Coordinates of C-alpha atoms in Angstrom, one line a residue:
M1221 CA -14.5 -25.7 21.2
T1222 CA -13.0 -22.3 21.9
G1223 CA -9.8 -20.9 20.3
L1224 CA -7.9 -21.7 23.5
D1225 CA -9.2 -25.3 23.5
R1226 CA -8.0 -26.1 20.0
R1227 CA -4.5 -25.0 21.0
T1228 CA -4.0 -27.3 24.0
F1229 CA -1.4 -29.3 22.0
L1230 CA 0.9 -26.3 22.4
G1231 CA 1.2 -26.9 26.1
A1232 CA 0.4 -23.3 26.7
V1233 CA -0.3 -22.0 30.2
G1234 CA -3.8 -22.1 31.5
A1235 CA -6.2 -19.2 30.9
A1236 CA -5.7 -16.3 33.2
G1237 CA -8.5 -14.7 35.0
L1238 CA -10.2 -11.7 33.5
T1239 CA -8.6 -8.5 34.6
T1240 CA -10.3 -5.4 35.7
V1241 CA -9.3 -2.8 33.1
L1242 CA -9.5 1.0 32.9
G1243 CA -11.2 3.3 30.5
S1244 CA -14.7 4.0 29.5
H1245 CA -14.5 3.2 25.8
L1246 CA -13.5 0.2 23.6
A1247 CA -10.4 -0.6 21.6
N1248 CA -9.7 -2.6 18.5
A1249 CA -7.3 -5.2 16.9
S1250 CA -6.8 -6.9 13.5
E1251 CA -4.3 -7.5 10.8
Q1252 CA -6.5 -6.0 8.0
T1253 CA -6.9 -2.2 7.6
C1254 CA -9.2 -0.3 5.3
G1255 CA -8.1 2.3 2.7
P1256 CA -9.3 5.8 2.2
K1257 CA -12.7 4.7 0.9
G1258 CA -13.5 2.6 4.0
T1259 CA -17.0 2.4 5.4
G1260 CA -15.9 3.9 8.7
A1261 CA -17.3 1.0 10.7
I1262 CA -15.2 -1.2 13.0
Y1263 CA -16.1 -4.8 13.7
V1264 CA -15.0 -6.7 16.8
S1265 CA -15.0 -10.5 17.0
S1266 CA -15.2 -12.6 20.1
Y1267 CA -16.0 -16.2 21.0
T1268 CA -19.7 -16.4 21.7
S1269 CA -19.5 -17.7 25.2
S1270 CA -18.7 -14.0 26.0
G1271 CA -22.2 -13.0 24.7
H1272 CA -20.8 -10.9 21.9
G1273 CA -19.7 -12.8 18.8
L1274 CA -19.8 -9.8 16.4
D1275 CA -19.8 -6.2 17.7
V1276 CA -20.1 -3.0 15.7
A1277 CA -18.0 -0.1 17.0
H1278 CA -16.7 3.4 16.2
R1279 CA -13.6 5.2 17.3
D1280 CA -13.7 8.3 19.5
A1281 CA -11.9 11.0 17.5
A1282 CA -10.6 12.7 20.7
T1283 CA -9.3 9.7 22.6
N1284 CA -8.7 7.1 19.9
A1285 CA -10.7 4.7 22.1
L1286 CA -13.5 2.6 20.5
V1287 CA -17.1 2.6 21.5
V1288 CA -19.2 -0.5 21.0
D1289 CA -22.5 0.6 19.4
R1290 CA -24.3 -2.8 19.1
T1291 CA -24.0 -6.5 19.1
I1292 CA -25.2 -8.5 16.0
P1293 CA -27.2 -11.4 17.4
G1294 CA -26.7 -15.0 16.3
V1295 CA -23.1 -14.9 15.1
S1296 CA -21.3 -18.0 16.4
N1297 CA -17.7 -17.9 17.4
A1298 CA -16.6 -15.1 15.0
S1299 CA -12.8 -15.1 14.6
W1300 CA -11.8 -13.4 11.3
F1301 CA -13.0 -10.8 8.9
D1302 CA -12.4 -9.7 5.3
I1303 CA -14.3 -7.4 3.0
S1304 CA -15.1 -7.2 -0.7
A1305 CA -13.2 -4.6 -2.7
D1306 CA -16.4 -2.5 -3.1
R1307 CA -16.9 -2.5 0.7
K1308 CA -20.4 -3.9 0.3
T1309 CA -20.0 -7.3 1.8
L1310 CA -18.3 -8.6 5.0
Y1311 CA -17.2 -12.2 5.3
V1312 CA -16.8 -13.8 8.7
T1313 CA -15.5 -17.2 9.9
N1314 CA -17.7 -19.1 12.4
E1315 CA -15.0 -21.1 14.2
D1316 CA -17.2 -24.0 15.3
E1317 CA -16.8 -27.8 15.2
N1318 CA -18.9 -27.8 12.0
G1319 CA -17.4 -24.6 10.6
Q1320 CA -19.2 -22.1 8.5
I1321 CA -18.4 -18.9 6.6
S1322 CA -21.0 -16.1 6.9
S1323 CA -21.6 -13.2 4.5
F1324 CA -23.1 -9.9 5.6
S1325 CA -24.5 -7.1 3.6
L1326 CA -23.0 -3.7 4.5
A1327 CA -25.7 -1.6 2.8
D1328 CA -25.8 0.0 6.3
P1329 CA -22.3 -0.6 7.7
A1330 CA -23.5 0.1 11.2
K1331 CA -26.1 -2.7 10.9
P1332 CA -24.6 -5.7 9.1
K1333 CA -27.3 -8.0 7.7
L1334 CA -26.8 -11.7 7.3
L1335 CA -27.0 -12.8 3.6
N1336 CA -26.2 -16.4 4.1
K1337 CA -23.9 -19.0 5.7
K1338 CA -22.1 -21.9 4.0
S1339 CA -20.3 -24.9 5.3
A1340 CA -16.5 -24.6 5.4
K1341 CA -16.3 -28.4 5.0
G1342 CA -14.1 -28.6 8.0
Q1343 CA -13.6 -27.9 11.7
H1344 CA -12.8 -24.5 13.2
P1345 CA -12.2 -22.2 10.3
T1346 CA -9.8 -19.7 11.8
H1347 CA -8.9 -17.5 8.8
L1348 CA -10.3 -16.3 5.5
S1349 CA -9.5 -13.8 2.8
V1350 CA -11.3 -12.5 -0.3
H1351 CA -9.3 -13.5 -3.4
S1352 CA -8.1 -10.4 -5.4
S1353 CA -10.3 -11.6 -8.3
Q1354 CA -13.3 -10.9 -6.1
K1355 CA -14.7 -14.2 -7.3
Y1356 CA -13.9 -16.4 -4.3
V1357 CA -13.5 -16.5 -0.5
L1358 CA -10.6 -18.6 0.7
A1359 CA -10.8 -20.2 4.2
A1360 CA -8.4 -22.2 6.4
N1361 CA -9.9 -24.9 8.6
Y1362 CA -7.6 -25.1 11.6
S1363 CA -8.6 -28.4 13.2
S1364 CA -9.1 -30.2 9.9
G1365 CA -5.9 -28.9 8.3
S1366 CA -7.5 -28.0 5.1
V1367 CA -8.0 -25.0 2.8
V1368 CA -11.3 -24.4 0.9
V1369 CA -12.6 -22.2 -1.9
L1370 CA -16.1 -20.7 -1.8
P1371 CA -17.5 -18.8 -4.8
I1372 CA -18.9 -15.3 -4.3
L1373 CA -22.3 -15.1 -6.0
A1374 CA -24.3 -12.1 -7.2
G1375 CA -25.0 -9.7 -4.3
G1376 CA -22.2 -11.0 -2.2
K1377 CA -23.7 -14.3 -1.1
L1378 CA -21.5 -17.4 -0.9
G1379 CA -21.9 -20.6 -2.9
D1380 CA -20.9 -24.1 -1.8
V1381 CA -17.3 -25.1 -1.5
V1382 CA -15.9 -25.8 -5.0
D1383 CA -12.5 -27.1 -3.9
L1384 CA -10.7 -28.4 -0.8
A1385 CA -7.0 -28.9 -0.4
Q1386 CA -6.1 -31.3 2.4
H1387 CA -2.7 -30.8 4.2
K1388 CA -0.9 -33.6 6.0
G1389 CA 1.5 -33.1 8.9
A1390 CA 4.6 -35.3 9.3
E1391 CA 5.1 -35.1 13.1
R1392 CA 1.9 -33.4 14.2
Q1393 CA -1.6 -33.1 12.8
A1394 CA -2.0 -30.5 10.1
H1395 CA -3.5 -27.2 11.3
A1396 CA -4.1 -24.7 8.5
H1397 CA -4.0 -21.2 10.1
Q1398 CA -4.0 -18.7 7.3
V1399 CA -4.7 -18.5 3.6
V1400 CA -4.1 -15.4 1.4
N1401 CA -3.2 -14.6 -2.2
D1402 CA 0.2 -13.0 -3.1
P1403 CA 0.3 -9.3 -4.2
T1404 CA 0.0 -10.3 -7.8
G1405 CA -3.1 -12.3 -7.3
K1406 CA -1.6 -15.2 -9.2
W1407 CA -0.9 -17.5 -6.3
V1408 CA -2.6 -18.6 -3.0
L1409 CA -0.4 -19.2 0.1
A1410 CA -1.6 -21.3 3.0
V1411 CA 0.3 -21.4 6.3
D1412 CA 0.1 -24.6 8.2
L1413 CA 1.2 -24.7 11.9
G1414 CA 1.0 -28.5 12.3
A1415 CA 2.7 -29.3 9.0
D1416 CA 5.5 -26.8 9.6
S1417 CA 4.9 -25.6 6.0
V1418 CA 3.7 -22.9 3.8
Y1419 CA 1.8 -24.3 0.8
V1420 CA 1.7 -22.3 -2.5
Y1421 CA -1.2 -23.0 -4.8
K1422 CA -2.2 -21.9 -8.3
L1423 CA -5.9 -20.9 -8.4
D1424 CA -7.8 -21.5 -11.5
V1425 CA -10.0 -18.4 -11.4
A1426 CA -12.4 -19.9 -13.9
T1427 CA -13.2 -23.0 -11.8
G1428 CA -12.0 -22.2 -8.3
K1429 CA -9.7 -25.3 -8.3
L1430 CA -6.4 -25.3 -6.5
K1431 CA -3.2 -26.9 -7.8
L1432 CA -0.2 -27.3 -5.5
N1433 CA 2.9 -25.5 -6.8
Q1434 CA 5.2 -25.7 -3.7
Q1435 CA 5.4 -26.9 -0.2
L1436 CA 8.0 -24.9 1.7
K1437 CA 8.9 -27.0 4.7
L1438 CA 10.3 -25.1 7.7
P1439 CA 12.4 -26.8 10.4
S1440 CA 10.6 -29.3 12.6
G1441 CA 8.6 -27.6 15.4
A1442 CA 8.6 -24.1 13.8
G1443 CA 4.9 -24.1 13.8
P1444 CA 4.3 -21.2 11.3
R1445 CA 1.1 -19.3 12.0
H1446 CA 0.7 -16.3 9.7
L1447 CA 2.8 -14.5 7.1
A1448 CA 2.8 -10.9 5.8
F1449 CA 4.3 -9.6 2.5
H1450 CA 6.6 -6.6 2.2
P1451 CA 5.0 -3.9 0.2
N1452 CA 7.5 -4.4 -2.7
G1453 CA 6.2 -8.0 -3.1
K1454 CA 9.7 -9.5 -3.0
Y1455 CA 9.7 -10.9 0.5
A1456 CA 7.3 -12.7 2.9
Y1457 CA 7.7 -12.7 6.6
I1458 CA 6.6 -16.0 8.2
L1459 CA 5.8 -15.9 11.9
G1460 CA 6.4 -19.0 13.9
E1461 CA 4.0 -19.8 16.7
L1462 CA 5.8 -22.7 18.3
R1463 CA 9.2 -20.9 18.0
A1464 CA 9.2 -17.2 18.7
E1465 CA 10.8 -16.2 15.4
V1466 CA 10.3 -14.7 12.0
T1467 CA 11.6 -16.4 8.8
V1468 CA 12.3 -14.0 5.9
A1469 CA 11.5 -15.7 2.6
A1470 CA 12.3 -14.4 -0.8
W1471 CA 9.2 -14.5 -3.1
N1472 CA 9.3 -15.1 -6.8
P1473 CA 5.9 -14.3 -8.3
A1474 CA 7.0 -15.6 -11.7
T1475 CA 7.4 -19.1 -10.5
G1476 CA 5.3 -19.0 -7.3
K1477 CA 8.2 -20.1 -5.1
L1478 CA 9.4 -19.1 -1.6
T1479 CA 13.0 -19.4 -0.6
A1480 CA 13.7 -19.3 3.1
G1481 CA 16.4 -17.0 4.3
Q1482 CA 17.2 -15.1 7.5
V1483 CA 15.5 -16.3 10.8
V1484 CA 15.1 -13.6 13.5
P1485 CA 14.0 -14.2 17.1
A1486 CA 10.9 -12.3 18.1
V1487 CA 12.1 -11.8 21.7
P1488 CA 15.5 -11.0 23.2
A1489 CA 17.8 -13.9 24.1
G1490 CA 17.1 -15.1 27.7
T1491 CA 13.4 -14.0 27.7
P1492 CA 11.9 -16.2 30.4
G1493 CA 8.9 -18.5 29.9
A1494 CA 7.3 -20.0 26.8
Q1495 CA 6.6 -17.6 23.9
Y1496 CA 3.8 -18.1 21.3
P1497 CA 3.7 -15.3 18.7
G1498 CA 0.2 -14.5 17.4
E1499 CA 0.0 -11.9 14.5
I1500 CA 2.3 -10.2 12.1
T1501 CA 1.9 -7.2 9.9
T1502 CA 4.1 -4.8 7.8
A1503 CA 4.0 -1.0 7.8
K1504 CA 2.8 0.5 4.6
D1505 CA 6.2 2.2 4.0
G1506 CA 7.9 -1.2 4.3
K1507 CA 10.3 0.1 6.9
F1508 CA 8.9 -1.9 9.9
V1509 CA 7.5 -5.3 10.7
Y1510 CA 5.5 -6.0 13.8
A1511 CA 4.5 -9.2 15.6
S1512 CA 2.5 -9.9 18.8
V1513 CA 4.1 -12.3 21.2
R1514 CA 2.0 -14.3 23.8
G1515 CA 4.0 -15.1 26.9
S1516 CA 6.0 -11.9 27.2
D1517 CA 2.7 -10.2 26.1
T1518 CA 4.4 -7.7 23.8
I1519 CA 4.5 -6.3 20.3
A1520 CA 7.9 -7.0 18.7
S1521 CA 9.1 -4.3 16.4
F1522 CA 11.6 -5.1 13.6
G1523 CA 13.5 -2.7 11.4
V1524 CA 13.6 -3.6 7.7
S1525 CA 16.7 -3.3 5.6
E1526 CA 18.2 -4.5 2.2
D1527 CA 14.9 -3.8 0.4
G1528 CA 13.1 -6.2 2.7
K1529 CA 15.7 -9.0 2.9
S1530 CA 16.8 -8.3 6.4
L1531 CA 15.1 -7.8 9.8
T1532 CA 16.5 -6.5 13.1
L1533 CA 14.6 -6.8 16.3
L1534 CA 14.3 -3.3 17.7
N1535 CA 12.0 -3.4 20.7
N1536 CA 9.4 -5.5 22.6
A1537 CA 6.6 -3.2 24.0
P1538 CA 4.1 -4.4 26.7
V1539 CA 0.6 -4.5 25.4
G1540 CA -1.3 -4.2 28.7
G1541 CA -3.0 -7.5 28.3
V1542 CA -2.5 -11.3 28.6
Y1543 CA -1.9 -13.4 25.5
P1544 CA -2.2 -10.9 22.6
R1545 CA -3.7 -13.1 20.0
H1546 CA -4.2 -10.3 17.5
F1547 CA -3.4 -6.7 16.8
T1548 CA -3.7 -4.1 14.0
L1549 CA -2.5 -0.8 12.9
D1550 CA -5.3 1.7 12.3
P1551 CA -5.6 3.1 8.7
T1552 CA -3.5 6.1 9.7
E1553 CA -0.8 3.8 11.2
R1554 CA -0.7 6.1 14.2
W1555 CA -2.2 3.6 16.6
F1556 CA -1.8 -0.1 17.5
Y1557 CA -4.9 -1.9 18.7
V1558 CA -4.3 -5.2 20.6
S1559 CA -6.7 -8.0 21.4
S1560 CA -5.6 -10.1 24.3
D1561 CA -7.9 -13.0 24.7
K1562 CA -6.8 -14.5 28.0
S1563 CA -7.3 -11.3 29.9
G1564 CA -10.3 -10.3 27.7
T1565 CA -8.6 -7.0 27.1
L1566 CA -8.6 -4.5 24.2
S1567 CA -5.7 -2.0 24.5
W1568 CA -4.4 0.7 22.3
L1569 CA -0.9 2.1 22.0
P1570 CA 0.4 5.1 20.0
R1571 CA 3.0 4.5 17.2
D1572 CA 5.8 7.0 16.7
P1573 CA 5.8 7.6 12.9
G1574 CA 9.5 8.4 12.9
T1575 CA 10.9 5.6 15.0
G1576 CA 8.1 3.2 14.1
L1577 CA 8.0 2.1 17.8
P1578 CA 4.9 1.6 20.0
G1579 CA 4.5 3.9 23.0
A1580 CA 3.1 3.1 26.4
V1581 CA -0.5 1.7 26.6
A1582 CA -2.8 4.7 26.3
G1583 CA -6.0 2.9 27.3
K1584 CA -7.7 -0.4 27.7
L1585 CA -11.0 -2.1 28.7
A1586 CA -12.5 -5.5 29.2
L1587 CA -14.2 -7.6 26.5
P1588 CA -14.3 -11.3 27.4
Q1589 CA -12.8 -13.7 24.9
V1590 CA -12.0 -10.9 22.4
N1591 CA -10.5 -12.2 19.2
S1592 CA -9.8 -9.5 16.6
V1593 CA -11.0 -6.1 15.3
F1594 CA -11.4 -5.0 11.7
F1595 CA -11.4 -1.6 10.2
A1596 CA -13.9 -1.8 7.4

């Protein structure tokens, strides 16, 4: 089952034909970015019917385009990446019916070597993150509506799942879409599109067991997909997929509780057609929030005020592709890289460091069923 297939309940439009795109190099897209001690490698995920799965790339210093160097064979339906704090191990979701999580050694970042694979105990794991303790990988099983905890063993290999938290939708089937820890590392937050909820868990770092602390229920049909924290750790921005909007939620790390506040549309009033936001991220300086919007095929830019409490929609910039599932800012935050899966397009746009707004598309190329890109 592909990423598009598992979203047919949304009533989204049919897949567009692959476009012919310009440019001689490759681009990139992902929420995660590396710090100053990154490996320098860039990893691109695609659904394997495209023949890629996991590609290794580098960026052209002169043009800011990406160049694919090699494809790692045998990586099934790669859809999400995260990396250990020491940059030695890459973890990848295999978004299959019988989902798995793979670990790769980055002893040579240009040639990731498979260490092992472990069952995700669910269908179509679409997101993972390395817990800040560096003891566990957390994964969200989309079709099963569950969140699992896998221990990290010596050398970066994964152990078997040690806990599974099952979500339950009220009006629709649960669809866990993201799982991360909060900035303090004390809490685990799971965003569930089908349950219209964000679940907050306490993780016992000694055992890997999850204990539910809060279920923040959003309005029926909100369909939350992903969230991103403000750098000050006081607010989380929850992106709705079924409604093109962002909910600003105050975050209390002492109690592990979210309180929903302002709701901001991700497209201007009167925007025609159905809109399904995909990804959300926050600029490092905390002054801007960005979200991709499938339908209008734009990046929405929001200005941040009141120390993170308020957002204002500033702009919707075309991404040069159809259905931008994912995007990232590069480590310098000078470029957006956008992954549009329905057109099979990777595009890149400059970012004005003063205004925070994206510029016009600077380049793009075709990569069928592209999913995301990760700066390691």
